[in-house]
């Protein structure tokens, strides 16, 4: 009996000691704010490009939160900190998103509708709207997002069959905020004739200015039917993240011209994290450079042919960017 | 649940038979529970456990020399340890472990109790992947592997007529492990060596062999393993198991 009791006491006692090995979590608003700062401090990859002192912003915002540690103050202070970082990939989900609006300071450069220019195909989907430009032998594809499931993007093969015989294609990715890079690669591959270096990336591995080695990324090729004619890609400040990945790939193809406005400038790969109070967050933790050696974070990818739509043109439903693309492809 | 199993095992002890043969082949069944703080996937603690059925082992239990060889594999979903929040994240853990331990009797403490000292190689491979229930998050993953993990192991043994109790500890003094390689954006592994001051790793195991017959043993066992180190992010990993083993004696 003594033997049984000894074993039982020992095992049950040890079973309960799991919590001893981990620090007790502090889920307060101040601890959440501090954890947010620590995550940024440990992982954010664009400190070398920042012009605002993030640490000073932390100190002043923390003092405000400390004097009034409510949920609302926490949200406001986090918004302030995210604005300081100026990165669309670094955000907090509460579940509504606290994010930096990278498009706010710039004109949209896209009309609400371009139906006046387009004979739209009835086979268009919500993800890919396509058709022929009226009175021209040119195709048009509007890719609204790269965030849908892969099967949505396989429509590109049907689109290219339907557009057989056109002399050029306009791919409109304006205001496409990104999604899954595999979907971008899939579309690139239908226009690409050979694998080319589209960018190089590196991951932050230590202090704010310590990174791993550069890893080159290459465009992919599709073995089936590809479009080999001239292509114009339409861009604006709403092009972000995977859409910039797409543009970075397309601009390596010789017959492609990028027309419109500079893109939003989000080159980092967002790392998912969780704050102590259960809110999710993302942090950019990589850098990415175009083949010419320029990181397009904050500054964006420049178009080959810069065009803006003036207010007068908007009022008259004139899409100057689309018209410039038509002129280039004719 | 595991406490009920333990109660049951304690009360079937009188059914046991005398211990005779030294080689035991068998498998452990029971609950395997994990606590993990793996900074490469997230900075908070996640935990989870469930029934584990494939944990084969070979034991050679002689008076002076003993060998313990065990394999363990488990795939487990871990949830945020602090369950007061509706987290959008869970962790998919794939865990493998392979232990070899050798002990030699040092001294008899009483007619029933003896002290043994041994060495061990405690290898493991953990792959963790953060699973998100919300669109917009990239998958995040980590590898924590100990290819060589040498330990010094003290053990106390109590011998009774129908059972033997082994209470073992282990403290690692050298580790050769691997993490995902940050130089290749995580596409392969980067190996590193660490000593005791950089890699804390210890185990506690209480195994009670009860002879059911001349050929069969059962073995209730409690095991706790904890390790912590910082290499490309902090890692704290606690594993506990409450097993019942069935062993054939040769």
Short mmCIF file of N, CA, C and O in Angstrom, two decimals, chain A residues 1 3-8 10-12 14-19 21-23 25 27 39 42-43 93 95 147-148 178-180 201-205 211-215 269-282 286, chain B residues 2-3 6-7 10-11 13-14 35-37 39-46 80 82 84-85 87-89 130 132 134-138 140 160 163 165 167 182-186 202 204 206 208 222 224 226 232 236-238 240 242:
data_model
loop_
_atom_site.label_atom_id
_atom_site.label_comp_id
_atom_site.label_asym_id
_atom_site.label_seq_id
_atom_site.Cartn_x
_atom_site.Cartn_y
_atom_site.Cartn_z
N UNK A 1 0.82 -1.21 0.00
CA UNK A 1 0.00 0.00 0.00
C UNK A 1 0.86 1.26 0.00
O UNK A 1 0.60 2.21 -0.73
N UNK A 3 3.84 1.53 -1.13
CA UNK A 3 4.47 1.60 -2.43
C UNK A 3 3.56 2.30 -3.44
O UNK A 3 3.97 3.18 -4.19
N UNK A 4 2.28 1.90 -3.42
CA UNK A 4 1.30 2.49 -4.35
C UNK A 4 1.12 3.97 -4.09
O UNK A 4 1.09 4.80 -4.99
N UNK A 5 1.02 4.30 -2.82
CA UNK A 5 0.80 5.70 -2.46
C UNK A 5 1.99 6.56 -2.86
O UNK A 5 1.85 7.66 -3.38
N UNK A 6 3.19 6.02 -2.63
CA UNK A 6 4.42 6.74 -2.98
C UNK A 6 4.42 7.08 -4.47
O UNK A 6 4.66 8.23 -4.87
N UNK A 7 4.12 6.08 -5.29
CA UNK A 7 4.13 6.28 -6.73
C UNK A 7 3.05 7.28 -7.16
O UNK A 7 3.29 8.18 -7.95
N UNK A 8 1.89 7.12 -6.58
CA UNK A 8 0.78 7.97 -6.95
C UNK A 8 1.06 9.44 -6.60
O UNK A 8 0.86 10.34 -7.41
N UNK A 10 3.91 10.87 -6.17
CA UNK A 10 5.02 11.38 -6.99
C UNK A 10 4.55 11.77 -8.40
O UNK A 10 4.86 12.84 -8.90
N UNK A 11 3.78 10.88 -9.01
CA UNK A 11 3.37 11.11 -10.39
C UNK A 11 2.33 12.22 -10.49
O UNK A 11 2.44 13.12 -11.33
N UNK A 12 1.35 12.21 -9.61
CA UNK A 12 0.32 13.26 -9.65
C UNK A 12 0.95 14.61 -9.33
O UNK A 12 0.65 15.63 -9.96
N UNK A 14 4.03 15.58 -9.93
CA UNK A 14 4.81 16.04 -11.08
C UNK A 14 3.90 16.47 -12.24
O UNK A 14 4.22 17.41 -12.96
N UNK A 15 2.78 15.79 -12.38
CA UNK A 15 1.87 16.11 -13.48
C UNK A 15 1.38 17.55 -13.40
O UNK A 15 1.12 18.19 -14.40
N UNK A 16 1.25 18.03 -12.21
CA UNK A 16 0.69 19.37 -12.02
C UNK A 16 1.72 20.47 -12.16
O UNK A 16 1.40 21.63 -12.06
N UNK A 17 2.98 20.10 -12.39
CA UNK A 17 4.02 21.12 -12.34
C UNK A 17 4.35 21.73 -13.71
O UNK A 17 5.30 22.47 -13.84
N UNK A 18 3.54 21.41 -14.74
CA UNK A 18 3.83 21.90 -16.08
C UNK A 18 3.96 23.41 -16.16
O UNK A 18 4.83 23.93 -16.85
N UNK A 19 3.11 24.13 -15.43
CA UNK A 19 3.13 25.59 -15.51
C UNK A 19 4.40 26.21 -14.94
O UNK A 19 4.68 27.38 -15.18
N UNK A 21 7.35 25.76 -15.75
CA UNK A 21 8.41 25.93 -16.74
C UNK A 21 8.20 27.13 -17.66
O UNK A 21 9.04 27.43 -18.48
N UNK A 22 7.06 27.78 -17.54
CA UNK A 22 6.76 28.90 -18.43
C UNK A 22 6.36 30.12 -17.61
O UNK A 22 5.72 29.97 -16.56
N UNK A 23 6.74 31.29 -18.11
CA UNK A 23 6.39 32.52 -17.41
C UNK A 23 4.88 32.72 -17.48
O UNK A 23 4.23 32.38 -18.47
N UNK A 25 1.62 34.61 -18.24
CA UNK A 25 1.36 35.62 -19.26
C UNK A 25 0.63 36.84 -18.68
O UNK A 25 -0.29 36.69 -17.88
N UNK A 27 -1.72 39.75 -19.81
CA UNK A 27 -2.57 40.08 -20.96
C UNK A 27 -3.12 41.51 -20.90
O UNK A 27 -4.05 41.84 -21.62
N UNK A 39 7.80 42.64 -30.68
CA UNK A 39 7.71 41.89 -31.93
C UNK A 39 8.29 42.70 -33.10
O UNK A 39 9.02 42.18 -33.93
N UNK A 42 12.02 42.96 -32.80
CA UNK A 42 12.74 41.70 -33.07
C UNK A 42 12.65 41.27 -34.53
O UNK A 42 13.53 40.55 -35.01
N UNK A 43 11.60 41.68 -35.25
CA UNK A 43 11.37 41.08 -36.56
C UNK A 43 11.24 42.06 -37.73
O UNK A 43 11.44 41.66 -38.88
N UNK A 93 -4.91 42.76 -35.99
CA UNK A 93 -6.29 42.33 -36.24
C UNK A 93 -7.02 42.18 -34.92
O UNK A 93 -6.63 41.35 -34.10
N UNK A 95 -10.92 41.99 -34.26
CA UNK A 95 -10.48 41.50 -35.56
C UNK A 95 -10.50 42.55 -36.68
O UNK A 95 -9.94 42.27 -37.74
N UNK A 147 -5.92 36.93 -54.24
CA UNK A 147 -6.20 36.25 -52.98
C UNK A 147 -7.24 35.14 -53.06
O UNK A 147 -7.56 34.54 -52.05
N UNK A 148 -7.74 34.84 -54.25
CA UNK A 148 -8.73 33.76 -54.37
C UNK A 148 -8.01 32.41 -54.51
O UNK A 148 -6.78 32.36 -54.61
N UNK A 178 -3.21 42.45 -53.63
CA UNK A 178 -2.33 41.31 -53.45
C UNK A 178 -3.06 40.02 -53.15
O UNK A 178 -4.23 39.86 -53.49
N UNK A 179 -2.36 39.09 -52.52
CA UNK A 179 -2.93 37.77 -52.23
C UNK A 179 -1.84 36.73 -52.16
O UNK A 179 -0.84 36.93 -51.47
N UNK A 180 -2.03 35.66 -52.93
CA UNK A 180 -1.10 34.53 -52.88
C UNK A 180 -0.13 34.59 -54.07
O UNK A 180 -0.56 34.63 -55.22
N UNK A 201 15.56 38.37 -52.26
CA UNK A 201 14.99 38.62 -50.93
C UNK A 201 15.96 38.15 -49.86
O UNK A 201 16.78 37.26 -50.09
N UNK A 202 15.83 38.74 -48.70
CA UNK A 202 16.60 38.26 -47.55
C UNK A 202 15.78 38.49 -46.29
O UNK A 202 14.94 39.38 -46.22
N UNK A 203 16.06 37.66 -45.29
CA UNK A 203 15.27 37.63 -44.07
C UNK A 203 16.06 38.27 -42.93
O UNK A 203 17.27 38.05 -42.81
N UNK A 204 15.36 39.03 -42.11
CA UNK A 204 16.03 39.56 -40.92
C UNK A 204 16.31 38.41 -39.96
O UNK A 204 15.43 37.60 -39.68
N UNK A 205 17.54 38.35 -39.44
CA UNK A 205 17.91 37.21 -38.60
C UNK A 205 18.45 37.62 -37.23
O UNK A 205 18.68 36.77 -36.39
N UNK A 211 20.86 40.62 -41.50
CA UNK A 211 20.03 39.85 -42.42
C UNK A 211 20.75 38.59 -42.88
O UNK A 211 21.98 38.53 -42.86
N UNK A 212 19.96 37.60 -43.33
CA UNK A 212 20.53 36.42 -43.94
C UNK A 212 21.02 36.74 -45.34
O UNK A 212 21.02 37.89 -45.78
N UNK A 213 21.42 35.70 -46.06
CA UNK A 213 21.94 35.90 -47.42
C UNK A 213 20.79 36.25 -48.37
O UNK A 213 19.63 35.92 -48.12
N UNK A 214 21.13 36.91 -49.45
CA UNK A 214 20.13 37.19 -50.48
C UNK A 214 19.75 35.89 -51.19
O UNK A 214 20.62 35.09 -51.53
N UNK A 215 18.47 35.71 -51.42
CA UNK A 215 17.97 34.54 -52.15
C UNK A 215 17.23 35.06 -53.39
O UNK A 215 16.31 35.85 -53.26
N UNK A 269 7.77 40.25 -46.62
CA UNK A 269 6.92 39.06 -46.40
C UNK A 269 6.37 39.14 -44.99
O UNK A 269 7.12 39.21 -44.02
N UNK A 270 5.03 39.17 -44.82
CA UNK A 270 4.49 39.35 -43.48
C UNK A 270 4.55 38.08 -42.63
O UNK A 270 4.13 37.01 -43.06
N UNK A 271 5.09 38.25 -41.45
CA UNK A 271 5.24 37.15 -40.50
C UNK A 271 4.04 37.19 -39.54
O UNK A 271 3.77 38.22 -38.94
N UNK A 272 3.30 36.10 -39.39
CA UNK A 272 2.16 36.12 -38.46
C UNK A 272 2.59 35.96 -37.01
O UNK A 272 3.46 35.15 -36.70
N UNK A 273 2.00 36.71 -36.14
CA UNK A 273 2.29 36.61 -34.70
C UNK A 273 0.99 36.79 -33.92
O UNK A 273 -0.02 37.21 -34.48
N UNK A 274 1.06 36.51 -32.63
CA UNK A 274 -0.12 36.72 -31.79
C UNK A 274 0.28 37.52 -30.55
O UNK A 274 1.28 37.21 -29.90
N UNK A 275 -0.51 38.53 -30.24
CA UNK A 275 -0.23 39.36 -29.08
C UNK A 275 -0.80 38.70 -27.82
O UNK A 275 -1.69 37.85 -27.91
N UNK A 276 -0.32 39.10 -26.62
CA UNK A 276 -0.77 38.43 -25.40
C UNK A 276 -2.29 38.44 -25.21
O UNK A 276 -2.85 37.50 -24.67
N UNK A 277 -2.98 39.49 -25.67
CA UNK A 277 -4.43 39.56 -25.46
C UNK A 277 -5.22 38.84 -26.54
O UNK A 277 -6.44 38.97 -26.62
N UNK A 278 -4.54 38.09 -27.40
CA UNK A 278 -5.22 37.28 -28.40
C UNK A 278 -5.36 37.93 -29.76
O UNK A 278 -5.79 37.28 -30.71
N UNK A 279 -5.01 39.20 -29.90
CA UNK A 279 -5.08 39.84 -31.20
C UNK A 279 -3.95 39.31 -32.09
O UNK A 279 -2.82 39.10 -31.62
N UNK A 280 -4.28 39.11 -33.36
CA UNK A 280 -3.25 38.66 -34.31
C UNK A 280 -2.54 39.88 -34.90
O UNK A 280 -3.10 40.98 -34.93
N UNK A 281 -1.34 39.69 -35.33
CA UNK A 281 -0.63 40.77 -36.02
C UNK A 281 0.27 40.19 -37.11
O UNK A 281 0.55 38.99 -37.11
N UNK A 282 0.67 41.05 -38.02
CA UNK A 282 1.65 40.67 -39.04
C UNK A 282 2.78 41.68 -39.01
O UNK A 282 2.57 42.86 -38.70
N UNK A 286 11.11 40.51 -44.17
CA UNK A 286 12.10 40.31 -45.24
C UNK A 286 12.27 41.62 -46.00
O UNK A 286 11.42 42.51 -45.93
N UNK B 2 -5.93 10.77 -17.30
CA UNK B 2 -4.71 10.01 -17.03
C UNK B 2 -4.63 9.60 -15.57
O UNK B 2 -4.07 8.56 -15.22
N UNK B 3 -5.23 10.41 -14.69
CA UNK B 3 -5.22 10.07 -13.27
C UNK B 3 -6.06 8.81 -13.01
O UNK B 3 -5.70 7.96 -12.20
N UNK B 6 -4.05 5.86 -14.02
CA UNK B 6 -3.02 5.57 -13.01
C UNK B 6 -3.61 4.83 -11.81
O UNK B 6 -3.03 3.87 -11.31
N UNK B 7 -4.78 5.29 -11.37
CA UNK B 7 -5.45 4.61 -10.24
C UNK B 7 -5.67 3.13 -10.58
O UNK B 7 -5.38 2.24 -9.80
N UNK B 10 -2.42 1.17 -10.46
CA UNK B 10 -1.92 0.95 -9.11
C UNK B 10 -2.64 -0.22 -8.45
O UNK B 10 -2.04 -1.03 -7.76
N UNK B 11 -3.93 -0.34 -8.76
CA UNK B 11 -4.70 -1.40 -8.09
C UNK B 11 -4.57 -2.77 -8.74
O UNK B 11 -4.95 -3.77 -8.16
N UNK B 13 -1.63 -3.97 -9.48
CA UNK B 13 -0.28 -4.43 -9.12
C UNK B 13 -0.26 -5.79 -8.40
O UNK B 13 0.59 -6.63 -8.69
N UNK B 14 -1.17 -6.06 -7.49
CA UNK B 14 -1.11 -7.35 -6.78
C UNK B 14 -1.28 -8.55 -7.70
O UNK B 14 -0.99 -9.68 -7.31
N UNK B 35 3.71 21.26 -24.14
CA UNK B 35 3.66 22.72 -23.98
C UNK B 35 4.79 23.28 -24.81
O UNK B 35 5.93 22.81 -24.66
N UNK B 36 4.53 24.25 -25.65
CA UNK B 36 5.59 24.73 -26.52
C UNK B 36 5.56 26.24 -26.65
O UNK B 36 4.51 26.84 -26.88
N UNK B 37 6.72 26.82 -26.49
CA UNK B 37 6.91 28.23 -26.84
C UNK B 37 8.02 28.23 -27.87
O UNK B 37 9.18 27.99 -27.55
N UNK B 39 9.52 30.53 -30.69
CA UNK B 39 9.43 31.91 -31.16
C UNK B 39 9.42 32.02 -32.68
O UNK B 39 8.96 33.02 -33.22
N UNK B 40 9.94 31.01 -33.37
CA UNK B 40 9.91 31.07 -34.83
C UNK B 40 8.48 31.01 -35.37
O UNK B 40 8.22 31.51 -36.45
N UNK B 41 7.58 30.42 -34.63
CA UNK B 41 6.19 30.42 -35.09
C UNK B 41 5.31 31.40 -34.32
O UNK B 41 4.37 31.95 -34.88
N UNK B 42 5.61 31.63 -33.04
CA UNK B 42 4.88 32.63 -32.28
C UNK B 42 5.51 32.79 -30.90
O UNK B 42 6.18 31.88 -30.42
N UNK B 43 5.26 33.93 -30.27
CA UNK B 43 5.96 34.22 -29.02
C UNK B 43 5.18 33.79 -27.78
O UNK B 43 5.61 34.04 -26.67
N UNK B 44 4.03 33.16 -27.97
CA UNK B 44 3.23 32.72 -26.84
C UNK B 44 3.32 31.21 -26.65
O UNK B 44 3.81 30.50 -27.51
N UNK B 45 2.78 30.76 -25.52
CA UNK B 45 2.80 29.33 -25.23
C UNK B 45 1.55 28.66 -25.80
O UNK B 45 0.44 29.16 -25.64
N UNK B 46 1.76 27.54 -26.45
CA UNK B 46 0.67 26.74 -26.99
C UNK B 46 0.76 25.34 -26.37
O UNK B 46 1.85 24.87 -26.06
N UNK B 80 -3.56 27.81 -28.06
CA UNK B 80 -3.03 28.82 -27.14
C UNK B 80 -3.26 28.37 -25.70
O UNK B 80 -4.38 28.00 -25.33
N UNK B 82 -3.20 30.03 -22.98
CA UNK B 82 -4.14 30.93 -22.32
C UNK B 82 -5.45 30.90 -23.09
O UNK B 82 -5.58 31.54 -24.14
N UNK B 84 -8.42 32.04 -22.61
CA UNK B 84 -9.47 33.04 -22.44
C UNK B 84 -9.70 33.85 -23.71
O UNK B 84 -10.59 34.69 -23.78
N UNK B 85 -8.86 33.61 -24.77
CA UNK B 85 -9.02 34.33 -26.02
C UNK B 85 -9.42 33.38 -27.14
O UNK B 85 -9.05 32.21 -27.12
N UNK B 87 -8.26 32.60 -30.21
CA UNK B 87 -7.12 32.79 -31.09
C UNK B 87 -7.44 32.30 -32.49
O UNK B 87 -8.15 31.30 -32.66
N UNK B 88 -6.90 33.00 -33.50
CA UNK B 88 -7.09 32.53 -34.88
C UNK B 88 -5.99 31.54 -35.25
O UNK B 88 -5.98 31.00 -36.34
N UNK B 89 -5.05 31.33 -34.33
CA UNK B 89 -3.91 30.46 -34.63
C UNK B 89 -3.98 29.14 -33.86
O UNK B 89 -4.37 29.12 -32.68
N UNK B 130 2.39 26.99 -38.07
CA UNK B 130 1.29 27.82 -37.58
C UNK B 130 0.14 27.76 -38.56
O UNK B 130 0.31 28.01 -39.75
N UNK B 132 -3.55 29.20 -39.63
CA UNK B 132 -4.36 30.38 -39.41
C UNK B 132 -5.78 30.13 -39.90
O UNK B 132 -5.97 29.52 -40.93
N UNK B 134 -7.74 32.58 -40.64
CA UNK B 134 -8.16 33.82 -41.28
C UNK B 134 -7.27 34.10 -42.48
O UNK B 134 -6.05 33.89 -42.42
N UNK B 135 -7.86 34.57 -43.57
CA UNK B 135 -7.08 34.86 -44.78
C UNK B 135 -6.13 36.04 -44.54
O UNK B 135 -6.42 36.93 -43.78
N UNK B 136 -5.01 36.03 -45.22
CA UNK B 136 -4.10 37.17 -45.17
C UNK B 136 -2.83 36.89 -44.42
O UNK B 136 -1.93 37.73 -44.36
N UNK B 137 -2.72 35.70 -43.83
CA UNK B 137 -1.52 35.37 -43.08
C UNK B 137 -0.71 34.31 -43.82
O UNK B 137 -1.27 33.30 -44.26
N UNK B 138 0.56 34.54 -43.94
CA UNK B 138 1.43 33.53 -44.53
C UNK B 138 1.67 32.43 -43.52
O UNK B 138 1.72 32.68 -42.32
N UNK B 140 3.72 30.01 -41.19
CA UNK B 140 4.99 30.21 -40.51
C UNK B 140 5.37 28.86 -39.91
O UNK B 140 4.52 28.14 -39.40
N UNK B 160 11.22 -5.28 -5.96
CA UNK B 160 10.33 -6.07 -5.12
C UNK B 160 10.12 -7.43 -5.78
O UNK B 160 10.59 -7.65 -6.92
N UNK B 163 7.75 -6.77 -8.84
CA UNK B 163 7.85 -5.53 -9.63
C UNK B 163 9.19 -4.84 -9.40
O UNK B 163 9.89 -5.11 -8.43
N UNK B 165 10.80 -0.76 -9.79
CA UNK B 165 10.55 0.65 -10.05
C UNK B 165 11.86 1.33 -10.44
O UNK B 165 12.84 1.25 -9.70
N UNK B 167 13.43 4.96 -11.33
CA UNK B 167 13.25 6.41 -11.34
C UNK B 167 14.53 7.02 -11.92
O UNK B 167 15.60 6.90 -11.32
N UNK B 182 18.08 30.56 -41.82
CA UNK B 182 17.60 31.90 -42.18
C UNK B 182 18.31 32.44 -43.42
O UNK B 182 17.80 33.35 -44.09
N UNK B 183 19.47 31.87 -43.76
CA UNK B 183 20.19 32.33 -44.95
C UNK B 183 19.54 31.88 -46.24
O UNK B 183 19.84 32.39 -47.31
N UNK B 184 18.68 30.89 -46.14
CA UNK B 184 17.98 30.43 -47.35
C UNK B 184 16.48 30.66 -47.21
O UNK B 184 15.68 30.01 -47.86
N UNK B 185 16.09 31.58 -46.35
CA UNK B 185 14.69 31.90 -46.07
C UNK B 185 13.95 30.65 -45.59
O UNK B 185 12.77 30.46 -45.88
N UNK B 186 14.66 29.78 -44.87
CA UNK B 186 14.01 28.62 -44.28
C UNK B 186 13.85 27.43 -45.20
O UNK B 186 13.05 26.54 -44.92
N UNK B 202 16.52 18.49 -19.66
CA UNK B 202 16.51 17.43 -18.65
C UNK B 202 15.23 16.60 -18.73
O UNK B 202 14.21 17.05 -19.26
N UNK B 204 12.80 13.50 -16.52
CA UNK B 204 12.51 12.69 -15.35
C UNK B 204 11.57 11.57 -15.79
O UNK B 204 10.58 11.82 -16.48
N UNK B 206 9.63 7.89 -14.35
CA UNK B 206 9.34 6.87 -13.34
C UNK B 206 8.64 5.72 -14.05
O UNK B 206 7.53 5.89 -14.57
N UNK B 208 7.44 1.68 -13.82
CA UNK B 208 7.17 0.61 -12.86
C UNK B 208 6.84 -0.66 -13.64
O UNK B 208 5.77 -0.76 -14.27
N UNK B 222 5.47 7.45 -16.00
CA UNK B 222 5.32 8.90 -16.14
C UNK B 222 6.66 9.45 -16.61
O UNK B 222 7.71 9.07 -16.10
N UNK B 224 8.65 13.17 -17.94
CA UNK B 224 8.64 14.62 -18.15
C UNK B 224 9.96 14.99 -18.80
O UNK B 224 11.03 14.58 -18.35
N UNK B 226 11.95 18.49 -20.43
CA UNK B 226 11.91 19.94 -20.67
C UNK B 226 13.23 20.36 -21.29
O UNK B 226 14.29 19.91 -20.85
N UNK B 232 18.26 31.45 -33.10
CA UNK B 232 17.31 31.96 -34.09
C UNK B 232 15.89 31.94 -33.51
O UNK B 232 14.97 31.37 -34.08
N UNK B 236 11.13 26.88 -25.83
CA UNK B 236 10.87 26.20 -24.55
C UNK B 236 9.90 25.07 -24.85
O UNK B 236 8.84 25.33 -25.44
N UNK B 237 10.25 23.88 -24.49
CA UNK B 237 9.42 22.72 -24.86
C UNK B 237 9.30 21.79 -23.67
O UNK B 237 10.30 21.35 -23.11
N UNK B 238 8.07 21.53 -23.29
CA UNK B 238 7.80 20.62 -22.17
C UNK B 238 6.91 19.49 -22.67
O UNK B 238 5.87 19.74 -23.28
N UNK B 240 5.11 15.83 -21.45
CA UNK B 240 4.77 14.91 -20.37
C UNK B 240 4.00 13.73 -20.96
O UNK B 240 3.18 13.91 -21.87
N UNK B 242 1.92 9.98 -19.87
CA UNK B 242 1.38 9.02 -18.89
C UNK B 242 1.05 7.77 -19.69
O UNK B 242 0.03 7.73 -20.40
#
